[in-house]
Coordinates of C-alpha atoms in Angstrom, one line a residue:
X1 CA -4.0 39.5 10.7
X2 CA -6.2 36.5 11.6
X3 CA -6.1 35.1 15.2
X4 CA -5.0 31.7 14.0
X5 CA -5.0 30.2 17.5
X6 CA -8.8 30.4 17.7
X7 CA -8.8 27.8 14.8
X8 CA -7.1 25.2 16.9
X9 CA -8.5 22.9 19.6
X10 CA -6.7 22.8 23.0
X11 CA -4.4 19.9 22.1
X12 CA -3.5 21.3 18.8
X13 CA -2.8 24.7 20.5
X14 CA -0.5 23.1 23.0
X15 CA 1.4 21.4 20.3
X16 CA 1.9 24.6 18.3
X17 CA 2.7 26.9 21.2
X18 CA 4.7 24.6 23.5
X19 CA 6.7 22.5 21.2
X20 CA 10.3 23.7 21.5
X21 CA 13.6 21.9 21.6
X22 CA 13.0 18.4 20.7
X23 CA 9.3 17.6 20.3
X24 CA 7.1 15.0 18.8
X25 CA 3.4 15.3 18.0
X26 CA 1.5 12.0 18.0
X27 CA -1.5 12.5 15.9
X28 CA -4.6 10.3 15.7
X29 CA -6.4 9.8 12.4
X30 CA -8.6 12.8 11.4
X31 CA -7.1 14.9 14.1
X32 CA -5.7 17.7 12.0
X33 CA -2.0 16.9 12.0
X34 CA -1.4 18.9 8.8
X35 CA -3.0 21.8 10.4
X36 CA -0.7 21.6 13.4
X37 CA 2.5 21.6 11.4
X38 CA 1.1 24.4 9.1
X39 CA 0.2 26.5 12.1
X40 CA 3.5 25.7 13.8
X41 CA 5.2 27.2 10.8
X42 CA 2.9 30.2 11.0
X43 CA 3.5 30.7 14.7
X44 CA 7.3 30.6 14.1
X45 CA 7.0 33.3 11.4
X46 CA 4.8 35.4 13.6
X47 CA 7.3 35.0 16.5
X48 CA 10.1 36.6 14.5
X49 CA 11.8 33.5 13.1
X50 CA 13.2 34.3 9.6
X51 CA 11.9 32.2 6.7
X52 CA 15.6 31.3 5.9
X53 CA 16.0 29.8 9.4
X54 CA 13.2 27.2 8.9
X55 CA 13.5 23.7 7.3
X56 CA 10.2 22.0 6.4
X57 CA 10.4 18.4 5.3
X58 CA 7.5 16.6 3.8
X59 CA 7.0 13.5 1.7
X60 CA 5.6 15.3 -1.3
X61 CA 6.5 18.7 -2.8
X62 CA 2.8 19.4 -3.2
X63 CA 2.3 19.0 0.6
X64 CA 5.1 21.5 1.3
X65 CA 3.8 24.0 -1.2
X66 CA 0.3 23.8 0.4
X67 CA 1.6 24.5 3.8
X68 CA 3.8 27.4 2.7
X69 CA 1.0 29.0 0.7
X70 CA -1.4 28.8 3.7
X71 CA 1.3 30.5 5.8
X72 CA 2.0 33.1 3.2
X73 CA -1.7 34.0 2.9
X74 CA -2.0 34.4 6.7
X75 CA 1.2 36.3 7.2
X76 CA 1.5 38.3 4.0
X77 CA 5.2 37.5 4.1
X78 CA 7.5 36.5 1.2
X79 CA 8.4 32.9 2.1
X80 CA 10.7 32.2 -0.8
X81 CA 13.7 31.6 1.5
X82 CA 12.1 28.7 3.5
X83 CA 13.9 25.5 2.7
X84 CA 11.0 23.2 2.1
X85 CA 10.4 19.9 0.2
X86 CA 11.1 16.2 0.3
X87 CA 14.1 14.5 1.9
X88 CA 15.6 14.0 -1.5
X89 CA 15.2 17.8 -2.3
X90 CA 17.0 18.7 1.0
X91 CA 19.7 16.2 0.4
X92 CA 20.3 17.5 -3.1
X93 CA 20.8 21.0 -1.8
X94 CA 23.4 19.7 0.7
X95 CA 25.2 17.6 -1.8
X96 CA 25.6 20.4 -4.4
X97 CA 27.7 22.2 -1.8
X98 CA 29.8 19.3 -0.7
X99 CA 29.9 17.1 -3.8
X100 CA 33.7 16.9 -3.8
X101 CA 33.6 15.3 -0.3
X102 CA 32.1 12.1 -1.9
X103 CA 34.0 12.2 -5.1
X104 CA 31.4 14.0 -7.3
X105 CA 31.5 17.2 -9.3
X106 CA 28.9 19.8 -8.2
X107 CA 27.2 19.5 -11.6
X108 CA 26.3 15.8 -11.0
X109 CA 23.2 14.4 -12.7
X110 CA 20.4 12.8 -10.9
X111 CA 19.0 9.5 -12.3
X112 CA 15.3 9.2 -11.9
X113 CA 13.9 5.7 -11.3
X114 CA 13.6 4.8 -15.0
X115 CA 17.2 6.1 -15.7
X116 CA 18.4 4.0 -12.8
X117 CA 16.7 0.9 -14.1
X118 CA 18.1 1.5 -17.6
X119 CA 21.7 1.8 -16.3
X120 CA 21.2 -1.3 -14.2
X121 CA 19.9 -3.1 -17.3
X122 CA 23.1 -2.1 -19.2
X123 CA 25.4 -3.3 -16.5
X124 CA 23.4 -6.5 -16.0
X125 CA 23.8 -7.3 -19.7
X126 CA 27.6 -6.8 -19.6
X127 CA 28.0 -8.9 -16.5
X128 CA 25.8 -11.7 -17.7
X129 CA 27.6 -11.9 -21.0
X130 CA 30.8 -12.7 -19.0
X131 CA 29.1 -15.2 -16.7
X132 CA 27.4 -17.1 -19.6
X133 CA 23.8 -18.3 -19.6
X134 CA 22.1 -17.9 -16.2
X135 CA 18.5 -19.2 -16.1
X136 CA 15.8 -17.4 -14.0
X137 CA 18.2 -14.5 -13.2
X138 CA 16.4 -11.5 -11.8
X139 CA 15.5 -8.6 -14.2
X140 CA 16.9 -5.1 -13.9
X141 CA 13.6 -4.1 -12.3
X142 CA 14.0 -6.6 -9.5
X143 CA 17.7 -5.7 -9.1
X144 CA 16.8 -2.0 -8.7
X145 CA 14.4 -2.9 -5.9
X146 CA 17.1 -5.0 -4.1
X147 CA 19.7 -2.2 -4.4
X148 CA 17.2 0.5 -3.2
X149 CA 16.1 -1.7 -0.3
X150 CA 19.8 -2.0 0.7
X151 CA 20.2 1.7 0.7
X152 CA 17.0 2.7 2.5
X153 CA 17.4 0.1 5.3
X154 CA 21.2 0.2 5.6
X155 CA 21.4 -3.6 5.3
X156 CA 23.8 -5.8 3.3
X157 CA 23.0 -7.1 -0.1
X158 CA 22.7 -10.6 1.4
X159 CA 20.0 -9.4 3.9
X160 CA 18.1 -7.5 1.2
X161 CA 18.0 -10.5 -1.0
X162 CA 16.7 -12.8 1.8
X163 CA 14.1 -10.2 2.8
X164 CA 12.7 -9.5 -0.8
X165 CA 13.2 -12.9 -2.5
X166 CA 15.3 -15.7 -0.9
X167 CA 15.1 -17.5 -4.2
X168 CA 17.8 -15.2 -5.6
X169 CA 20.3 -16.1 -2.8
X170 CA 22.0 -18.5 -5.3
X171 CA 22.8 -15.6 -7.5
X172 CA 24.2 -13.4 -4.7
X173 CA 27.8 -13.2 -6.1
X174 CA 26.6 -12.2 -9.6
X175 CA 24.2 -9.7 -8.1
X176 CA 27.1 -8.2 -6.1
X177 CA 29.2 -7.9 -9.3
X178 CA 26.3 -6.0 -11.0
X179 CA 25.9 -3.8 -8.0
X180 CA 29.6 -3.0 -8.0
X181 CA 29.6 -2.2 -11.7
X182 CA 26.5 -0.1 -11.2
X183 CA 28.2 2.0 -8.6
X184 CA 31.4 2.4 -10.8
X185 CA 29.2 3.4 -13.8
X186 CA 27.4 6.1 -11.8
X187 CA 30.8 7.4 -10.6
X188 CA 32.2 7.4 -14.0
X189 CA 29.3 9.3 -15.4
X190 CA 29.1 11.8 -12.4
X191 CA 25.6 10.6 -11.6
X192 CA 23.7 9.7 -8.5
X193 CA 20.3 7.9 -8.1
X194 CA 17.6 8.9 -5.5
X195 CA 19.1 6.6 -2.8
X196 CA 22.6 8.0 -3.3
X197 CA 21.2 11.5 -2.5
X198 CA 20.3 10.3 1.0
X199 CA 23.4 8.2 1.5
X200 CA 25.9 10.8 0.4
X201 CA 24.3 13.7 2.2
X202 CA 24.2 11.7 5.5
X203 CA 27.8 10.6 5.0
X204 CA 28.9 14.2 4.5
X205 CA 27.2 15.4 7.7
X206 CA 28.5 12.5 9.6
X207 CA 32.1 12.7 8.6
X208 CA 32.6 16.5 8.0
X209 CA 32.4 18.6 11.2
X210 CA 32.6 21.8 9.2
X211 CA 29.7 20.8 6.9
X212 CA 27.6 19.6 9.8
X213 CA 28.0 22.7 11.8
X214 CA 27.5 25.0 8.9
X215 CA 24.2 23.3 7.7
X216 CA 22.7 22.7 11.2
X217 CA 23.5 26.3 12.2
X218 CA 21.5 27.5 9.3
X219 CA 18.2 26.0 10.6
X220 CA 17.0 27.2 13.9
X221 CA 13.8 25.2 13.4
X222 CA 13.2 21.9 11.6
X223 CA 9.6 20.7 11.0
X224 CA 8.9 17.1 9.7
X225 CA 5.6 15.8 8.5
X226 CA 4.6 12.1 8.3
X227 CA 7.5 11.1 10.5
X228 CA 6.2 7.6 10.9
X229 CA 7.1 6.9 7.2
X230 CA 10.8 7.8 7.6
X231 CA 13.6 5.3 7.1
X232 CA 16.8 4.9 9.1
X233 CA 18.7 7.3 6.8
X234 CA 16.1 10.0 7.1
X235 CA 16.0 9.8 10.8
X236 CA 19.8 10.2 10.9
X237 CA 19.6 13.2 8.6
X238 CA 17.2 15.0 10.9
X239 CA 19.3 14.3 13.9
X240 CA 22.4 15.6 12.2
X241 CA 20.7 18.8 10.9
X242 CA 19.4 19.6 14.4
X243 CA 22.7 19.3 16.3
X244 CA 23.3 23.0 16.7
X245 CA 19.9 24.6 17.6
X246 CA 18.1 21.4 18.7
X247 CA 14.6 22.7 17.7
X248 CA 13.0 19.9 15.8
X249 CA 9.3 19.1 15.7
X250 CA 8.1 16.0 14.1
X251 CA 4.5 15.0 13.6
X252 CA 3.6 11.3 13.3
X253 CA 0.9 8.7 13.8
X254 CA 3.0 5.6 14.4
X255 CA -0.3 3.5 14.1
X256 CA -0.3 4.4 10.4
X257 CA 3.2 3.4 9.5
X258 CA 2.6 0.8 6.7
X259 CA 5.5 1.2 4.3
X260 CA 8.1 -1.2 5.6
X261 CA 8.6 -2.6 2.2
X262 CA 10.1 0.7 1.2
X263 CA 12.4 0.7 4.3
X264 CA 10.1 2.9 6.5
X265 CA 10.6 2.2 10.3
X266 CA 7.7 2.7 12.7
X267 CA 10.4 2.3 15.3
X268 CA 11.8 5.7 14.4
X269 CA 8.9 7.2 16.4
X270 CA 9.9 5.3 19.5
X271 CA 13.7 6.0 18.9
X272 CA 13.0 9.7 18.6
X273 CA 10.7 9.8 21.7
X274 CA 13.2 7.9 23.8
X275 CA 15.9 10.5 23.6
X276 CA 16.2 12.5 26.8
X277 CA 14.2 15.7 27.2
X278 CA 12.0 15.0 24.2
X279 CA 8.6 16.6 24.6
X280 CA 5.5 14.5 23.7
X281 CA 2.2 16.1 22.5
X282 CA -0.9 14.1 21.6
X283 CA -3.8 15.4 19.4
X284 CA -6.6 12.9 19.7
X285 CA -9.8 14.6 18.7
X286 CA -11.1 13.0 15.5
X287 CA -13.0 15.4 13.2
X288 CA -13.6 12.8 10.5
X289 CA -15.7 9.9 11.7
X290 CA -18.9 9.4 13.6
X291 CA -18.6 8.4 17.3
X292 CA -19.7 4.8 16.5
X293 CA -16.7 4.4 14.1
X294 CA -14.3 6.0 16.5
X295 CA -15.4 3.7 19.3
X296 CA -14.4 0.8 17.2
X297 CA -11.1 2.4 16.2
X298 CA -10.2 2.8 19.8
X299 CA -10.5 -0.9 20.4
X300 CA -8.2 -2.0 17.5
X301 CA -5.3 0.5 17.9
X302 CA -2.2 -1.6 17.1
X303 CA -0.5 -3.0 20.2
X304 CA 2.9 -1.5 19.7
X305 CA 1.5 2.1 19.1
X306 CA 1.9 5.0 21.4
X307 CA -1.1 4.9 23.6
X308 CA -3.9 7.2 22.6
X309 CA -7.7 7.6 23.1
X310 CA -9.6 9.2 20.2
X311 CA -12.6 11.4 20.7
X312 CA -15.2 12.1 18.1
X313 CA -16.8 15.5 17.6
X314 CA -19.7 13.8 15.8
X315 CA -21.9 12.0 18.4
X316 CA -24.0 9.0 17.4
X317 CA -24.0 7.5 14.0
X318 CA -24.7 4.0 12.6
X319 CA -22.6 1.2 14.1
X320 CA -20.2 -0.5 11.7
X321 CA -21.5 -3.6 10.0
X322 CA -19.7 -6.9 9.9
X323 CA -21.0 -8.9 6.9
X324 CA -20.2 -12.6 6.5
X325 CA -20.5 -14.3 3.2
X326 CA -19.8 -17.8 1.9
X327 CA -17.3 -16.7 -0.7
X328 CA -15.8 -13.7 -2.6
X329 CA -18.4 -13.9 -5.4
X330 CA -21.2 -13.5 -2.8
X331 CA -19.2 -10.7 -1.2
X332 CA -18.9 -8.8 -4.5
X333 CA -22.7 -9.2 -5.2
X334 CA -23.5 -7.8 -1.7
X335 CA -21.2 -4.8 -2.1
X336 CA -22.7 -4.0 -5.5
X337 CA -26.3 -4.3 -4.2
X338 CA -25.5 -2.2 -1.2
X339 CA -23.8 0.6 -3.3
X340 CA -27.0 0.8 -5.4
X341 CA -29.1 1.1 -2.2
X342 CA -26.8 3.8 -0.8
X343 CA -26.9 5.8 -4.0
X344 CA -30.7 5.6 -3.9
X345 CA -30.6 6.9 -0.4
X346 CA -28.6 10.0 -1.5
X347 CA -25.0 9.0 -1.1
X348 CA -22.8 10.2 -3.9
X349 CA -20.8 7.4 -5.7
X350 CA -17.7 9.6 -5.3
X351 CA -18.1 9.4 -1.5
X352 CA -18.1 5.6 -1.5
X353 CA -14.9 3.6 -1.5
X354 CA -14.0 -0.1 -1.4
X355 CA -10.7 -1.0 0.3
X356 CA -8.7 -4.2 0.2
X357 CA -5.4 -5.6 1.3
X358 CA -4.3 -6.8 -2.1
X359 CA -5.4 -5.7 -5.6
X360 CA -6.4 -9.3 -6.3
X361 CA -9.2 -9.1 -3.8
X362 CA -11.0 -6.6 -6.1
X363 CA -11.3 -8.8 -9.1
X364 CA -14.7 -10.3 -8.4
X365 CA -16.0 -6.8 -7.5
X366 CA -14.8 -5.2 -10.7
X367 CA -16.7 -7.8 -12.7
X368 CA -19.9 -7.4 -10.5
X369 CA -19.8 -3.6 -10.5
X370 CA -19.5 -3.6 -14.3
X371 CA -22.5 -6.0 -14.6
X372 CA -24.5 -3.7 -12.3
X373 CA -23.5 -0.6 -14.4
X374 CA -21.8 1.0 -11.4
X375 CA -19.0 3.2 -12.6
X376 CA -15.8 3.0 -10.7
X377 CA -12.2 4.2 -10.6
X378 CA -9.2 2.3 -9.3
X379 CA -6.5 4.1 -7.3
X380 CA -4.5 0.9 -6.7
X381 CA -3.7 0.3 -10.4
X382 CA -5.3 -0.3 -13.7
X383 CA -8.4 -2.4 -14.3
X384 CA -7.8 -6.1 -13.8
X385 CA -8.0 -7.1 -17.5
X386 CA -5.6 -4.2 -18.4
X387 CA -2.7 -5.5 -16.2
X388 CA 0.1 -7.1 -18.2
X389 CA 0.0 -10.4 -16.4
X390 CA -3.8 -10.9 -16.9
X391 CA -3.5 -9.9 -20.5
X392 CA -0.8 -12.5 -20.9
X393 CA -3.0 -15.2 -19.5
X394 CA -6.0 -14.1 -21.6
X395 CA -3.9 -14.1 -24.7
X396 CA -3.3 -17.8 -24.3
X397 CA -7.0 -18.4 -24.0
X398 CA -7.9 -16.1 -26.9
X399 CA -5.9 -18.0 -29.5
X400 CA -7.9 -21.1 -28.6
X401 CA -11.1 -19.1 -29.1
X402 CA -9.8 -17.4 -32.3
X403 CA -6.7 -18.8 -34.0
X404 CA -6.4 -15.7 -36.2
X405 CA -6.0 -13.3 -33.3
X406 CA -2.6 -11.7 -34.3
X407 CA -2.3 -9.5 -31.2
X408 CA -2.6 -12.5 -28.8
X409 CA -0.2 -14.7 -30.8
X410 CA 2.4 -11.9 -30.8
X411 CA 2.0 -11.3 -27.1
X412 CA 2.4 -15.0 -26.2
X413 CA 5.4 -15.5 -28.4
X414 CA 7.3 -12.6 -26.8
X415 CA 7.0 -14.2 -23.3
X416 CA 9.4 -17.0 -24.3
X417 CA 13.2 -16.7 -24.5
X418 CA 14.6 -16.8 -28.0
X419 CA 11.6 -15.2 -29.6
X420 CA 12.2 -11.6 -30.7
X421 CA 9.9 -9.0 -32.1
X422 CA 10.4 -10.2 -35.7
X423 CA 9.7 -13.8 -35.0
X424 CA 6.6 -12.9 -32.9
X425 CA 5.3 -10.8 -35.8
X426 CA 5.9 -13.5 -38.3
X427 CA 4.1 -16.1 -36.2
X428 CA 1.2 -13.8 -35.7
X429 CA 1.0 -13.2 -39.5
X430 CA 1.3 -16.9 -40.2
X431 CA -1.5 -17.8 -37.8
X432 CA -3.8 -15.1 -39.1
X433 CA -3.4 -16.6 -42.6
X434 CA -3.9 -20.2 -41.6
X435 CA -7.0 -22.2 -42.2
X436 CA -9.7 -22.2 -39.5
X437 CA -9.5 -26.0 -39.5
X438 CA -5.9 -25.8 -38.2
X439 CA -5.5 -26.2 -34.4
X440 CA -3.3 -23.9 -32.3
X441 CA -0.8 -26.8 -31.8
X442 CA -0.7 -27.5 -35.6
X443 CA 0.0 -23.8 -36.4
X444 CA 2.9 -23.8 -33.8
X445 CA 4.3 -27.0 -35.1
X446 CA 4.3 -25.9 -38.7
X447 CA 5.7 -22.5 -38.0
X448 CA 8.5 -23.7 -35.6
X449 CA 9.2 -27.0 -37.5
X450 CA 12.9 -26.1 -37.8
X451 CA 13.3 -24.3 -34.4
X452 CA 13.7 -27.0 -31.8
X453 CA 14.9 -24.5 -29.2
X454 CA 11.3 -23.2 -29.0
X455 CA 9.9 -26.6 -28.1
X456 CA 8.8 -25.2 -24.7
X457 CA 6.0 -23.1 -26.2
X458 CA 4.6 -26.0 -28.2
X459 CA 4.7 -28.3 -25.2
X460 CA 2.8 -25.9 -23.0
X461 CA 0.2 -25.1 -25.6
X462 CA -0.3 -28.8 -26.4
X463 CA -1.0 -29.6 -22.7
X464 CA -3.4 -26.6 -22.5
X465 CA -5.4 -27.8 -25.5
X466 CA -6.0 -31.1 -23.8
X467 CA -7.8 -29.5 -20.9
X468 CA -11.5 -28.8 -21.2
X469 CA -12.3 -26.5 -18.2
X470 CA -11.2 -22.8 -18.4
X471 CA -9.8 -23.0 -14.9
X472 CA -7.7 -26.1 -15.8
X473 CA -6.3 -24.3 -18.9
X474 CA -5.2 -21.3 -16.8
X475 CA -3.9 -23.5 -14.0
X476 CA -1.7 -25.4 -16.4
X477 CA -0.2 -22.3 -18.0
X478 CA 0.4 -20.9 -14.5
X479 CA 2.0 -23.9 -12.9
X480 CA 4.1 -25.0 -16.0
X481 CA 5.4 -21.7 -17.1
X482 CA 3.8 -18.4 -16.0
X483 CA 4.4 -18.5 -12.2
X484 CA 8.2 -18.8 -12.8
X485 CA 8.0 -16.1 -15.5
X486 CA 6.4 -13.7 -13.0
X487 CA 9.1 -14.4 -10.5
X488 CA 11.9 -13.7 -13.1
X489 CA 10.4 -10.5 -14.4
X490 CA 8.5 -8.5 -11.7
X491 CA 9.6 -7.2 -8.3
X492 CA 5.9 -7.5 -7.2
X493 CA 5.6 -11.0 -8.5
X494 CA 3.7 -12.2 -5.4
X495 CA 0.9 -9.8 -6.0
X496 CA 0.7 -10.7 -9.7
X497 CA 0.7 -14.4 -8.7
X498 CA -2.2 -13.7 -6.4
X499 CA -4.1 -12.1 -9.3
X500 CA -3.6 -15.1 -11.5
X501 CA -4.6 -17.5 -8.7
X502 CA -7.8 -15.4 -8.2
X503 CA -8.4 -15.5 -11.9
X504 CA -8.3 -19.3 -11.7
X505 CA -10.9 -19.3 -9.0
X506 CA -13.2 -17.0 -11.0
X507 CA -12.7 -19.2 -14.0
X508 CA -14.0 -22.2 -12.1
X509 CA -17.5 -20.8 -12.4
X510 CA -17.4 -21.1 -16.2
X511 CA -17.8 -24.1 -18.5
X512 CA -17.6 -21.9 -21.7
X513 CA -14.3 -20.3 -22.7
X514 CA -16.3 -17.9 -24.9
X515 CA -18.5 -16.8 -22.0
X516 CA -15.5 -16.4 -19.7
X517 CA -13.6 -14.2 -22.1
X518 CA -16.8 -12.2 -23.0
X519 CA -17.7 -11.5 -19.3
X520 CA -14.2 -10.2 -18.5
X521 CA -13.7 -8.1 -21.6
X522 CA -17.2 -6.8 -22.3
X523 CA -17.9 -5.9 -18.6
X524 CA -14.6 -4.0 -18.4
X525 CA -15.6 -1.9 -21.4
X526 CA -19.2 -1.3 -20.1
X527 CA -17.6 0.0 -16.9
X528 CA -16.1 2.9 -18.8
X529 CA -19.3 4.1 -20.5
X530 CA -20.0 6.8 -17.9
X531 CA -17.2 9.4 -17.9
X532 CA -18.5 11.3 -14.9
X533 CA -15.9 12.0 -12.2
X534 CA -18.5 10.9 -9.6
X535 CA -17.3 7.3 -9.4
X536 CA -17.0 4.7 -6.7
X537 CA -13.3 4.3 -5.6
X538 CA -11.6 0.9 -5.5
X539 CA -8.2 0.9 -3.8
X540 CA -5.8 -0.9 -1.7
X541 CA -5.4 0.3 1.9
X542 CA -1.9 1.6 1.1
X543 CA -3.2 3.9 -1.6
X544 CA -6.1 5.0 0.6
X545 CA -3.9 6.4 3.4
X546 CA -4.6 10.1 3.9
X547 CA -7.9 9.9 2.1
X548 CA -11.5 9.8 3.4
X549 CA -15.0 8.9 2.2
X550 CA -18.5 8.9 3.6
X551 CA -18.8 5.2 3.2
X552 CA -16.1 2.6 3.2
X553 CA -16.3 -1.2 2.5
X554 CA -13.3 -3.3 3.7
X555 CA -13.1 -6.5 1.7
X556 CA -12.1 -10.0 2.7
X557 CA -10.9 -9.5 6.3
X558 CA -10.0 -13.2 6.7
X559 CA -6.7 -14.7 7.9
X560 CA -4.7 -15.3 4.8
X561 CA -6.3 -12.4 2.9
X562 CA -6.2 -9.6 5.5
X563 CA -3.9 -10.1 7.3
X564 CA -2.1 -11.4 4.3
X565 CA -0.7 -14.9 3.9
X566 CA 2.8 -13.7 3.5
X567 CA 2.7 -11.6 6.6
X568 CA 1.4 -14.6 8.6
X569 CA 4.3 -16.7 7.3
X570 CA 6.8 -14.0 8.0
X571 CA 5.3 -13.3 11.4
X572 CA 4.8 -9.7 10.5
X573 CA 1.4 -9.1 12.2
X574 CA 2.4 -5.8 13.6
X575 CA 2.3 -4.1 10.2
X576 CA -0.9 -5.9 9.3
X577 CA -2.6 -4.4 12.4
X578 CA -1.5 -1.0 11.3
X579 CA -2.8 -1.5 7.8
X580 CA -6.2 -2.6 9.2
X581 CA -6.2 0.5 11.4
X582 CA -5.7 2.7 8.4
X583 CA -8.6 1.0 6.6
X584 CA -11.2 1.4 9.4
X585 CA -10.2 5.0 10.0
X586 CA -11.1 6.2 6.4
X587 CA -14.9 6.5 6.7
X588 CA -16.9 9.5 7.9
X589 CA -20.4 7.8 8.3
X590 CA -20.6 4.2 7.4
X591 CA -18.2 1.2 7.7
X592 CA -18.7 -2.2 6.3
X593 CA -16.2 -5.0 7.2
X594 CA -16.7 -8.1 5.1
X595 CA -15.4 -11.6 5.6
X596 CA -15.9 -15.1 4.3
X597 CA -17.2 -17.9 6.5
X598 CA -14.0 -19.9 5.9
X599 CA -10.6 -18.4 5.5
X600 CA -8.7 -18.8 2.2
X601 CA -6.0 -20.4 4.5
X602 CA -8.2 -23.0 6.3
X603 CA -5.6 -24.2 8.9
X604 CA -5.3 -20.6 10.1
X605 CA -9.0 -19.9 10.5
X606 CA -9.3 -21.2 14.0
X607 CA -6.4 -19.1 15.4
X608 CA -8.3 -16.2 16.8
X609 CA -5.3 -14.0 17.5
X610 CA -4.8 -13.5 13.7
X611 CA -8.5 -12.8 13.0
X612 CA -9.1 -9.0 13.1
X613 CA -12.9 -9.4 13.2
X614 CA -12.8 -11.6 16.3
X615 CA -10.9 -8.9 18.1
X616 CA -13.8 -6.4 17.7
X617 CA -16.1 -6.2 20.7
X618 CA -19.6 -7.4 19.6
X619 CA -21.4 -4.5 21.2
X620 CA -19.7 -2.0 18.9
X621 CA -21.0 -3.5 15.6
X622 CA -23.9 -5.0 13.9
X623 CA -23.8 -8.4 12.2
X624 CA -25.2 -9.4 8.9
X625 CA -24.7 -13.2 8.1
X626 CA -25.3 -14.1 4.4
X627 CA -23.4 -17.4 4.6
X628 CA -26.4 -19.7 5.1

């Protein structure tokens, strides 16, 4: 039997031993919060609490399994009877017992996200057939996001539409019909989606005294990890399940609550704390980063966070470096050069990461790393030229480069309403058989001679053919057609629009279409030559949460980029502060913060309260100005 308490520092020990009744553990980054909840579980088992009397709630099944396995090894106990897993798992267990209370049979099916989208697509088709032609109506993917946001934030459909995309307010009545039919279809098929699991389980516990007493009596202790990422329904579920015994311990870092777009509420931490007799514990010793990095972190803790002062166990270290460049191209070249220097100094590529607010900020860097033969992996998505929206734009350009490119012809054709798979394939075949002397416009005019309803594709391509510069061609495609296409087809259309806008900026450096296409496609291929796992990581800050590296570069910390333009417009700076906080708490040894001399949103540049770099005390960092 290991004396597990010797493995805890004093703050961790207090949190494990003294958290009873209603308790919250506020954990700083790198402070060992997973260890605290794991050892709290261990301590309960050692204290005589039966496995069946414990509920452990985490955000991934893997996290729950790791904690239970650690406790099993240290106790030697059979822990099969612990109820552990995600909120959806817990709600499923409850709903199986009380399905009839919400009009379901106990053998109900659960729709995964793709199943849910398929059913919404089916219902959408039926409703729109009755409504007649509706231009620019949201796709089933977008509708699924709207419905899910309603559920997870407990807001009306009207509020969800305004929050996610006000443009669709004009379709609210039709969207409501689709939502109603979607609910009816699920009921008829005895199905629930992921959101229903939460809604119905909470409803049962709220409305049924017997069910609430029975379920909350079962769990003498409830442990919740990553509490800062919970939504309003998940908070209510925990409150309901702890009504009998009242022993609930939640672990959170409200400074790292960055998922409001999913319905997460950092306010849940405050709401939980403000209930009378709630015990507060803080674990503030940072085991990850050098003292110089922690000193900076302490000065940029988000304003609305629970106050905390982090202490590093690693004295000294190199001060973080703020690097100012003229533009993103220069920024990318600096990062590539610096990565080469660092690897020569002995840093492993796998211990180096580049973080950014939006995936579009990595585009220049992807090209530059490929040119420098630096292998990289992307956690925030696929490589830039492999994304659907960039492939669409490049397909337009490729047919001007090579009129016999069947794949590009087919891809372009399918983007337009009224062109099915058969027509697209026939056009591609026709183009590939056409004479090299025929222009793109002539090929389209000949093929679609008798199809006047497809005049739009000919008009757009005709205008594109008149433009000389690559950037002008892309700009015309984007402004006249593709920007609207993205809005109509993708829930994350804003991110995709930013990618295309960044592609236009990159294209401004090129006079030759051939050179532009070659640089983007060949460099991407060369980046994959090295199949070693030891690669530099490129990722958004959201995907980096919970991870750590020796060296971290944070790109484009400029008003309009980071914090993002949309956050500035919406006045949502609180969350941007938390996202920046997550970014600068990822490195162990070296931190580089990069910015451009002028913001991508010039009129915002001089407002210092939205410039994260200006908030950093100069004595805590080194400055490297490459902008002259």
